Coordinates of N, CA and C in Angstrom, one line a residue:
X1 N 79.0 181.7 197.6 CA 78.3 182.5 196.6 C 77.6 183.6 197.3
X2 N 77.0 183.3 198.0 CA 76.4 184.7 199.1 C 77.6 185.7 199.4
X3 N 78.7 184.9 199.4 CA 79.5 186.1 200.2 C 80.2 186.8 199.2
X4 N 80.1 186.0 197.8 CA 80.7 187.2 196.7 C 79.5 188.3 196.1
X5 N 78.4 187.9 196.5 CA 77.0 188.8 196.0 C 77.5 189.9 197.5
X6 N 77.6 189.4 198.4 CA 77.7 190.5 199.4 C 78.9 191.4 199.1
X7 N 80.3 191.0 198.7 CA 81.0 191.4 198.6 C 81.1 192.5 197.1
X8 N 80.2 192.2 196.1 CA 80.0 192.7 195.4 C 78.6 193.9 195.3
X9 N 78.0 193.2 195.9 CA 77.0 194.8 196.8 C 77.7 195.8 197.6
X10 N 78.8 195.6 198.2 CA 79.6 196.4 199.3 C 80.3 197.0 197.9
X11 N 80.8 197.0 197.4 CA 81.6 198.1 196.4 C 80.7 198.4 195.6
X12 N 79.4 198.6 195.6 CA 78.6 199.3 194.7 C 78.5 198.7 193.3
X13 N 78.9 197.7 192.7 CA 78.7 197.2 191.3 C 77.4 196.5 191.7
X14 N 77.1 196.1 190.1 CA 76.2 194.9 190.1 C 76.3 193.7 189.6
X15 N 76.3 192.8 190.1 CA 77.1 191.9 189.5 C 76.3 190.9 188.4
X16 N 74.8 191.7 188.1 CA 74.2 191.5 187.2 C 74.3 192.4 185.5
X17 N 75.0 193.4 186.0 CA 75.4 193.9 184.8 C 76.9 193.9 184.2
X18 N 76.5 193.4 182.9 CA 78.2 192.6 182.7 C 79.3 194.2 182.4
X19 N 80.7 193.2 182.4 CA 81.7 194.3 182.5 C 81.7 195.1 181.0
X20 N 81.7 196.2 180.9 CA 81.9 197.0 179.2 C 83.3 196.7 178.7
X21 N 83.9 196.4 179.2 CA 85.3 196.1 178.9 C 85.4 194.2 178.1
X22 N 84.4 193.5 178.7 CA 84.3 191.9 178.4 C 83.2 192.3 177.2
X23 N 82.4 193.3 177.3 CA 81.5 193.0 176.3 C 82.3 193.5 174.8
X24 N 83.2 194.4 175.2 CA 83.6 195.0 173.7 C 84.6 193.4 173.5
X25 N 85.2 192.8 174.0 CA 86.3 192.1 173.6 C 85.2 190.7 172.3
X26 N 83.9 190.3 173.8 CA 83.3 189.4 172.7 C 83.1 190.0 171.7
X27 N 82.5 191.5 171.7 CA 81.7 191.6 170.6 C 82.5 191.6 169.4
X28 N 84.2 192.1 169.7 CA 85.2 192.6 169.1 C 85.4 190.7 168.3
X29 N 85.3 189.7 169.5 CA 85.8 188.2 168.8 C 84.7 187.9 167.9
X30 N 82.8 188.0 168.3 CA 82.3 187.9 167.4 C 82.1 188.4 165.9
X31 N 82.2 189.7 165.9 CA 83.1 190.6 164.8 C 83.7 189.6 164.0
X32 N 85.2 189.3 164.4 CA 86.0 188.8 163.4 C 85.1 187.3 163.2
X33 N 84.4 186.7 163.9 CA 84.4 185.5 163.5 C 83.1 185.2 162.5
X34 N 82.2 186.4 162.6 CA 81.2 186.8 161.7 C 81.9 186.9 160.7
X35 N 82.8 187.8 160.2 CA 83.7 188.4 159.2 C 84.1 187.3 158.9
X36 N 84.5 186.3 159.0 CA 85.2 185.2 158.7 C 84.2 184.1 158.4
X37 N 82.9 183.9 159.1 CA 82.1 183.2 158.5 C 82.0 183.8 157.3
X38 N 81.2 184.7 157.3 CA 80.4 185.4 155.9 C 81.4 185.7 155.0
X39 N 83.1 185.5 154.9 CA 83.4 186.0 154.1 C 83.7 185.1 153.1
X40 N 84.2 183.3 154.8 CA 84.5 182.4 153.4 C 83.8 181.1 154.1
X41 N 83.0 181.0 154.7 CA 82.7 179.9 154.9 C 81.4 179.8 154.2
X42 N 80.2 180.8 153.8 CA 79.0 181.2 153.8 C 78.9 181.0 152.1
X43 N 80.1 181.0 151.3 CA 80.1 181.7 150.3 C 80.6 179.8 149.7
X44 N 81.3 179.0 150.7 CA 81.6 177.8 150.0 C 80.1 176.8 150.6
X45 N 79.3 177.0 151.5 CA 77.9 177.0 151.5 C 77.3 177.0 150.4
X46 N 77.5 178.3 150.1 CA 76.5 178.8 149.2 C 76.9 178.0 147.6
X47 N 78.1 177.9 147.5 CA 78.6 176.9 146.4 C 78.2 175.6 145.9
X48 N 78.6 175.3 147.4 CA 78.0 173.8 147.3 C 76.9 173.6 147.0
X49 N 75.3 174.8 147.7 CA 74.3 174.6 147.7 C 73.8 174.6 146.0
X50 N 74.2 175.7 145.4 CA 74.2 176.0 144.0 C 74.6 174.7 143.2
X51 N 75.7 174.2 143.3 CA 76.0 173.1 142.7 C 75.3 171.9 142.7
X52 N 74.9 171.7 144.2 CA 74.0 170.3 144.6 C 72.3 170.6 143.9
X53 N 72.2 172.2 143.7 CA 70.9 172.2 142.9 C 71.1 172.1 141.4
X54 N 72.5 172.9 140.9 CA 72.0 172.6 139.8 C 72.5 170.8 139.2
X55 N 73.1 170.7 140.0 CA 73.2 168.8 140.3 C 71.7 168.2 139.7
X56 N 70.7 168.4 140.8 CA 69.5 168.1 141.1 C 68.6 168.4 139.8
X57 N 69.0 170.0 139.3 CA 68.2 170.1 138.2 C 68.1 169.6 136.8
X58 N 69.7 169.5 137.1 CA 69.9 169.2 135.7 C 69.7 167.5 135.6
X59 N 70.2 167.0 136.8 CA 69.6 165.1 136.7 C 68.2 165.3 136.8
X60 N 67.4 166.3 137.1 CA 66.4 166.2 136.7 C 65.7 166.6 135.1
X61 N 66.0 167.6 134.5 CA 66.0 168.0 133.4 C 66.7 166.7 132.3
X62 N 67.8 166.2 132.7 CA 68.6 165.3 131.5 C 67.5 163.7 132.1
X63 N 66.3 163.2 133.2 CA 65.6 162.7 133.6 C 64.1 163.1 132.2
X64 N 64.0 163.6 132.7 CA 62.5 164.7 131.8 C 63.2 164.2 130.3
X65 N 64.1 164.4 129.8 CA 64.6 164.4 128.4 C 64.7 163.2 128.1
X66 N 65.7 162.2 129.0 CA 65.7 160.9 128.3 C 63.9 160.2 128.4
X67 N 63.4 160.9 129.5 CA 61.9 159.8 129.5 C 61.0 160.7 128.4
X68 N 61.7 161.8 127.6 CA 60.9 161.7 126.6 C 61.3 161.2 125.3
X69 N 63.1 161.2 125.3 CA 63.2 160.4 124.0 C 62.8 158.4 124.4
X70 N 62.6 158.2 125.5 CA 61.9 156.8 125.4 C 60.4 157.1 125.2
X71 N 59.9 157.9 125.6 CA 58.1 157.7 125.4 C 58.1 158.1 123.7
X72 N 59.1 158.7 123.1 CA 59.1 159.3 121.7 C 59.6 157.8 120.8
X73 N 60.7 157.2 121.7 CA 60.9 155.9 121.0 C 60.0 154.9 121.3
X74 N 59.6 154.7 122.2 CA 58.5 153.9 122.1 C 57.2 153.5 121.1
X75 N 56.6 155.2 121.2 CA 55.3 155.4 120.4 C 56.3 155.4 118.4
X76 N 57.2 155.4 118.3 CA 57.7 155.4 117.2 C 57.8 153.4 117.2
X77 N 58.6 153.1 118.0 CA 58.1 151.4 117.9 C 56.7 150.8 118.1
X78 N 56.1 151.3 118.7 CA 54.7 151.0 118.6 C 53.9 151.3 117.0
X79 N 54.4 152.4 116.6 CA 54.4 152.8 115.2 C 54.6 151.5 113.9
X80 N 55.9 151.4 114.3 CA 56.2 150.2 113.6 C 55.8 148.6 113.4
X81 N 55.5 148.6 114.6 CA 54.9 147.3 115.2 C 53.8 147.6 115.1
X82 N 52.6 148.5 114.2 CA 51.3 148.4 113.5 C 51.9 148.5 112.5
X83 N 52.7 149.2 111.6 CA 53.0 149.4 110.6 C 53.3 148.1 109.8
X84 N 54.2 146.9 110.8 CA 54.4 146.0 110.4 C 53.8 144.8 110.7
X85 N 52.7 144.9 111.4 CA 51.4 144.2 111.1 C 50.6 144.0 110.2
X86 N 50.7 145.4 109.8 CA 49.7 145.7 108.8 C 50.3 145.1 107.4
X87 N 51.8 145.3 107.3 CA 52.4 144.8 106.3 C 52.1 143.6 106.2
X88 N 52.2 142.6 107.2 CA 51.9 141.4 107.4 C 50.6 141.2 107.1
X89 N 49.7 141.3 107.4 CA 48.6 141.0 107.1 C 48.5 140.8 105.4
X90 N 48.8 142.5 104.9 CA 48.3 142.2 103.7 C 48.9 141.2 102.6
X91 N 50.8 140.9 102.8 CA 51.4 140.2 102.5 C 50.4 138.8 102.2
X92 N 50.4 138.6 103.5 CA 49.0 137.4 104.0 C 47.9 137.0 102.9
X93 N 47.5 138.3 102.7 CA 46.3 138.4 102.0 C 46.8 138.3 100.9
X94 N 47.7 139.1 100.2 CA 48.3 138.6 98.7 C 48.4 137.6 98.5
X95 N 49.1 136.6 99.7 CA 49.6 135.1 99.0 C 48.1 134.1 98.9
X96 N 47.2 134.2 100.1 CA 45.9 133.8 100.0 C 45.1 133.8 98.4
X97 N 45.6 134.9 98.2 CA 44.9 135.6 97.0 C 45.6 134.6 95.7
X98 N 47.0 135.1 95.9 CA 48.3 134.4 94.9 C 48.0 132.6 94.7
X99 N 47.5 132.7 96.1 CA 47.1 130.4 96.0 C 45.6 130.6 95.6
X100 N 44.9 131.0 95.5 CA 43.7 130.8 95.1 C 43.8 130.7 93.8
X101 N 44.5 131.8 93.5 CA 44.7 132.0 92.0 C 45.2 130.9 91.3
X102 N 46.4 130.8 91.9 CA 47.2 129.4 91.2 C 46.3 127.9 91.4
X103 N 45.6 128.0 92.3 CA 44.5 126.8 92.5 C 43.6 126.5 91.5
X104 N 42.9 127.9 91.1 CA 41.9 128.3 90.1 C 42.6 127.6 88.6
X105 N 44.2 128.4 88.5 CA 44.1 128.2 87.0 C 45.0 126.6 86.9
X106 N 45.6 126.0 87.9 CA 45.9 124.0 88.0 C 44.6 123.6 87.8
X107 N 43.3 123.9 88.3 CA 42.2 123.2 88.7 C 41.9 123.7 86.5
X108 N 41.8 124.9 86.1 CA 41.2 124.8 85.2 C 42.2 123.7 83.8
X109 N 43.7 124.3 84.3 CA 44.5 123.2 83.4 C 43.9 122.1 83.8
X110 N 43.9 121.6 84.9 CA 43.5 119.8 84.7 C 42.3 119.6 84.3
X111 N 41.1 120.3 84.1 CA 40.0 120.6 83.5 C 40.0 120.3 82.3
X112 N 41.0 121.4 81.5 CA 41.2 121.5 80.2 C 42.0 119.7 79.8
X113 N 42.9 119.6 80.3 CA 44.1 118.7 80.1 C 43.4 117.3 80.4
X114 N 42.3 117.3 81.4 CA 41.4 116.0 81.4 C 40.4 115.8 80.1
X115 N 40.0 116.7 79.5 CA 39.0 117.1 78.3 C 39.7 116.5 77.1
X116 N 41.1 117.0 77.2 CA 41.6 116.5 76.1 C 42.1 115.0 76.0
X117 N 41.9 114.8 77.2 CA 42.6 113.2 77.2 C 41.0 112.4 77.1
X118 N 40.8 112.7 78.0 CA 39.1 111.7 77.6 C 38.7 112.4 75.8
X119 N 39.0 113.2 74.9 CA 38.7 113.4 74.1 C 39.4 112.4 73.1
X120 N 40.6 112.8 73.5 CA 41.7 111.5 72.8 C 41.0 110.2 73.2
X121 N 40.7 109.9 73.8 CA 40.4 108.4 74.6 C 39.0 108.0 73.7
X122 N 38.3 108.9 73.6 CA 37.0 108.8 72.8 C 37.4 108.4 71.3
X123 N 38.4 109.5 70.6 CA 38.5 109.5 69.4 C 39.3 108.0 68.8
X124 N 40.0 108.0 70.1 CA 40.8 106.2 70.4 C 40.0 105.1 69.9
X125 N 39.4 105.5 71.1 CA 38.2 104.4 71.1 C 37.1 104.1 69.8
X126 N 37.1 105.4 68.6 CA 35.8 105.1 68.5 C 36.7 104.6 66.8
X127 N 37.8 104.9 66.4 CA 38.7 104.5 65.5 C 39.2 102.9 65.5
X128 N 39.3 102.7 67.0 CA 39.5 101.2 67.1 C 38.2 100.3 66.6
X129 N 37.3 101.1 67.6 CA 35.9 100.6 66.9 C 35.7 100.7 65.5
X130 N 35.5 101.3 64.7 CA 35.9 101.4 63.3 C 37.1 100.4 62.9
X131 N 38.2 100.4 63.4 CA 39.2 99.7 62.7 C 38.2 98.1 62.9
X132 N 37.6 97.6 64.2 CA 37.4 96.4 64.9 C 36.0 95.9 63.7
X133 N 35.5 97.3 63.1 CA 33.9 96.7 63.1 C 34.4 96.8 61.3
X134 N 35.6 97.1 60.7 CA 35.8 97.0 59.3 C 36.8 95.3 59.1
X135 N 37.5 95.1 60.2 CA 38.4 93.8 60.5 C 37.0 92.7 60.3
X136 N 35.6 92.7 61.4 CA 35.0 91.6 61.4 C 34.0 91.8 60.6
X137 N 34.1 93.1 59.7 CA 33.4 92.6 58.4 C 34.3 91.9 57.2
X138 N 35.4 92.0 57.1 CA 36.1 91.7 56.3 C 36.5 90.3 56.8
X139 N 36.1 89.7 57.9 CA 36.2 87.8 58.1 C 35.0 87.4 58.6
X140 N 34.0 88.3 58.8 CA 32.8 87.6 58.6 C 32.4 86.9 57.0
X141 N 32.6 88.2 56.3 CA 32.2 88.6 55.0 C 33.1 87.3 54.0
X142 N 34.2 86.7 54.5 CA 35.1 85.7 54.1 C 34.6 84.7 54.9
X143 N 34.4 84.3 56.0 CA 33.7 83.5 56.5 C 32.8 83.3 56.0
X144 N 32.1 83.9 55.8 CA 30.5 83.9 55.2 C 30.8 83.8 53.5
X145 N 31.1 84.1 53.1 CA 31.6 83.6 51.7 C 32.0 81.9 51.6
X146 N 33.0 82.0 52.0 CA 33.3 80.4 52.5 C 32.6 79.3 52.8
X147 N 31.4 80.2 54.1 CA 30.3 78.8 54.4 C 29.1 78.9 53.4
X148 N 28.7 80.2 52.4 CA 27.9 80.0 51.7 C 27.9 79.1 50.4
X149 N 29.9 79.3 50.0 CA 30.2 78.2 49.2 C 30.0 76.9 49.4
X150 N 30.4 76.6 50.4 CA 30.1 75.1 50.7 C 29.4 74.6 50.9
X151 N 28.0 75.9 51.0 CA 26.5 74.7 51.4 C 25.7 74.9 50.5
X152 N 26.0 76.0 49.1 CA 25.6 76.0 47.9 C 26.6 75.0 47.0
X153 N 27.6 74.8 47.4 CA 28.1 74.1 46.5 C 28.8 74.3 45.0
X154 N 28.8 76.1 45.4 CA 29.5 76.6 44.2 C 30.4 77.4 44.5
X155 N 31.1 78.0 44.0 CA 32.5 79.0 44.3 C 31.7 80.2 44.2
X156 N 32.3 81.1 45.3 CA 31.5 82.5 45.0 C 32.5 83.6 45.4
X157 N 33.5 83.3 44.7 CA 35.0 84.0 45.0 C 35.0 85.1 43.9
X158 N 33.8 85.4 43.1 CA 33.8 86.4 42.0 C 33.5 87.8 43.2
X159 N 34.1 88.7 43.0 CA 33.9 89.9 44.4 C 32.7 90.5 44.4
X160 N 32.3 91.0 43.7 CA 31.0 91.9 43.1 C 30.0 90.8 44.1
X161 N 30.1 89.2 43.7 CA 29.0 88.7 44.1 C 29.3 88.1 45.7
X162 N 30.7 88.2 45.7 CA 30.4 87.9 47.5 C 30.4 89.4 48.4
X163 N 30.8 90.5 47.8 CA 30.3 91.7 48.4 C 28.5 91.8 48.8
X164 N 27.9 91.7 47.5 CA 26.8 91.5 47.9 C 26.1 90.9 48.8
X165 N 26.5 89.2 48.6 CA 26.3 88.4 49.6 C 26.4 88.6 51.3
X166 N 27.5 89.1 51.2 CA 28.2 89.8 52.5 C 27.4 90.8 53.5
X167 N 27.0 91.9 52.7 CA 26.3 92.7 52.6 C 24.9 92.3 53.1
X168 N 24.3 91.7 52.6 CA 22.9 91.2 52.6 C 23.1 90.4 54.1
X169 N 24.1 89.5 53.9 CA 24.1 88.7 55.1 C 24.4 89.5 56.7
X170 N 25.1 91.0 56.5 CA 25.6 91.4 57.7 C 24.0 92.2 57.9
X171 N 23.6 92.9 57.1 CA 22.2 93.8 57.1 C 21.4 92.9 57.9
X172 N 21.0 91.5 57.7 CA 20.0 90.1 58.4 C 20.8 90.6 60.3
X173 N 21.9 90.0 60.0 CA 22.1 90.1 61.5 C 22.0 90.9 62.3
X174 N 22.1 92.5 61.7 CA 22.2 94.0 62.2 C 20.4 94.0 62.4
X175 N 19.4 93.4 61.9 CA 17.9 93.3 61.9 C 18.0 92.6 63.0
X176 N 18.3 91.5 62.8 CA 18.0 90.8 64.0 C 18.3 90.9 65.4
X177 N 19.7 91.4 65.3 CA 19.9 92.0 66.8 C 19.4 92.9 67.4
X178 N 18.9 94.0 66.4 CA 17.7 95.3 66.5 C 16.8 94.6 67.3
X179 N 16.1 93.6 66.5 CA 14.8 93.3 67.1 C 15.0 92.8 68.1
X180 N 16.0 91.9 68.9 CA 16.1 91.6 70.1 C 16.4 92.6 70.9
X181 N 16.8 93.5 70.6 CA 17.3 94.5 71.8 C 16.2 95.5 72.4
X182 N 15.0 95.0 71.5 CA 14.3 95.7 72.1 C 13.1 94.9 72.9

């Protein structure tokens, strides 16, 4: 190496400055190969890059859109799902209302429908009693006819006079029971 720096100081060059003839040839290869970058390599670069953004933007944009038609569907279900609470509830409240009611007016039929039957049961009752207290005047009243005859010793089968008799005799017992009852 010394002896090519020497050999190259002896003919006056330098062998630090390059040859003009090497420099046009690169500059001439860089040239075309610039030219050839920038004409088609730069531009399918540039393609791709464009495409991978609007890639990007638009999965982001059609991103943005569906998360608003879900926050839009949502708050619309959420909507509903008060909406149909609320239905519920009142539904609720109607039938509450609808059974009270129907409670009210069973409770007042059996009310009514017990009134009439214990009314019947009274009127039952107070007719039998009647039928019961016209039957043991009518065999007391013969009874007592009968035992009056035979301890007076005369027939008293004329009507007029065993009605009276009858009469007189049931009036004594009705006194006398009075006075014991009290």
């Amino acid at each position: 190496m010394n002896q090519l720096i020497i050999s190259a100081a002896a003919e006056g060059t330098n062998p630090l400055v390059p040859n003009v003839w090497e420099m046009g040839v690169v500059f001439a290869g860089f040239a075309v190969l610039m030219f050839i970058v920038v004409k088609y390599v730069v531009p399918m670069f540039e393609k791709t890059f464009a495409e991978r953004a609007e890639a990007i933007e638009g999965g982001i944009a059609k991103a943005e859109k569906a998360q608003a038609e879900a926050s839009a569907a949502l708050e619309e279900y959420k909507q509903q799902l008060t909406d149909a609470r609320a239905e519920a509830n009142r539904i609720r409240e109607e039938a509450r209302a609808e059974g009270a009611q129907i409670l009210a007016d069973l409770k007042e039929k059996a009310a009514v429908e017990s009134a009439r039957i214990t009314a019947q049961a009274h009127a039952a009752i107070q007719s039998e009693r009647q039928a019961a207290v016209v039957s043991l005047r009518t065999e007391v009243g013969t009874l007592a006819t009968t035992l009056a005859g035979r301890i007076v010793g005369e027939s008293l089968e004329d009507d007029a006079r065993s009605a009276r008799v009858v009469d007189r005799f049931l009036a004594d017992l009705e006194n006398q029971n009075a006075g014991a009852a009290k």
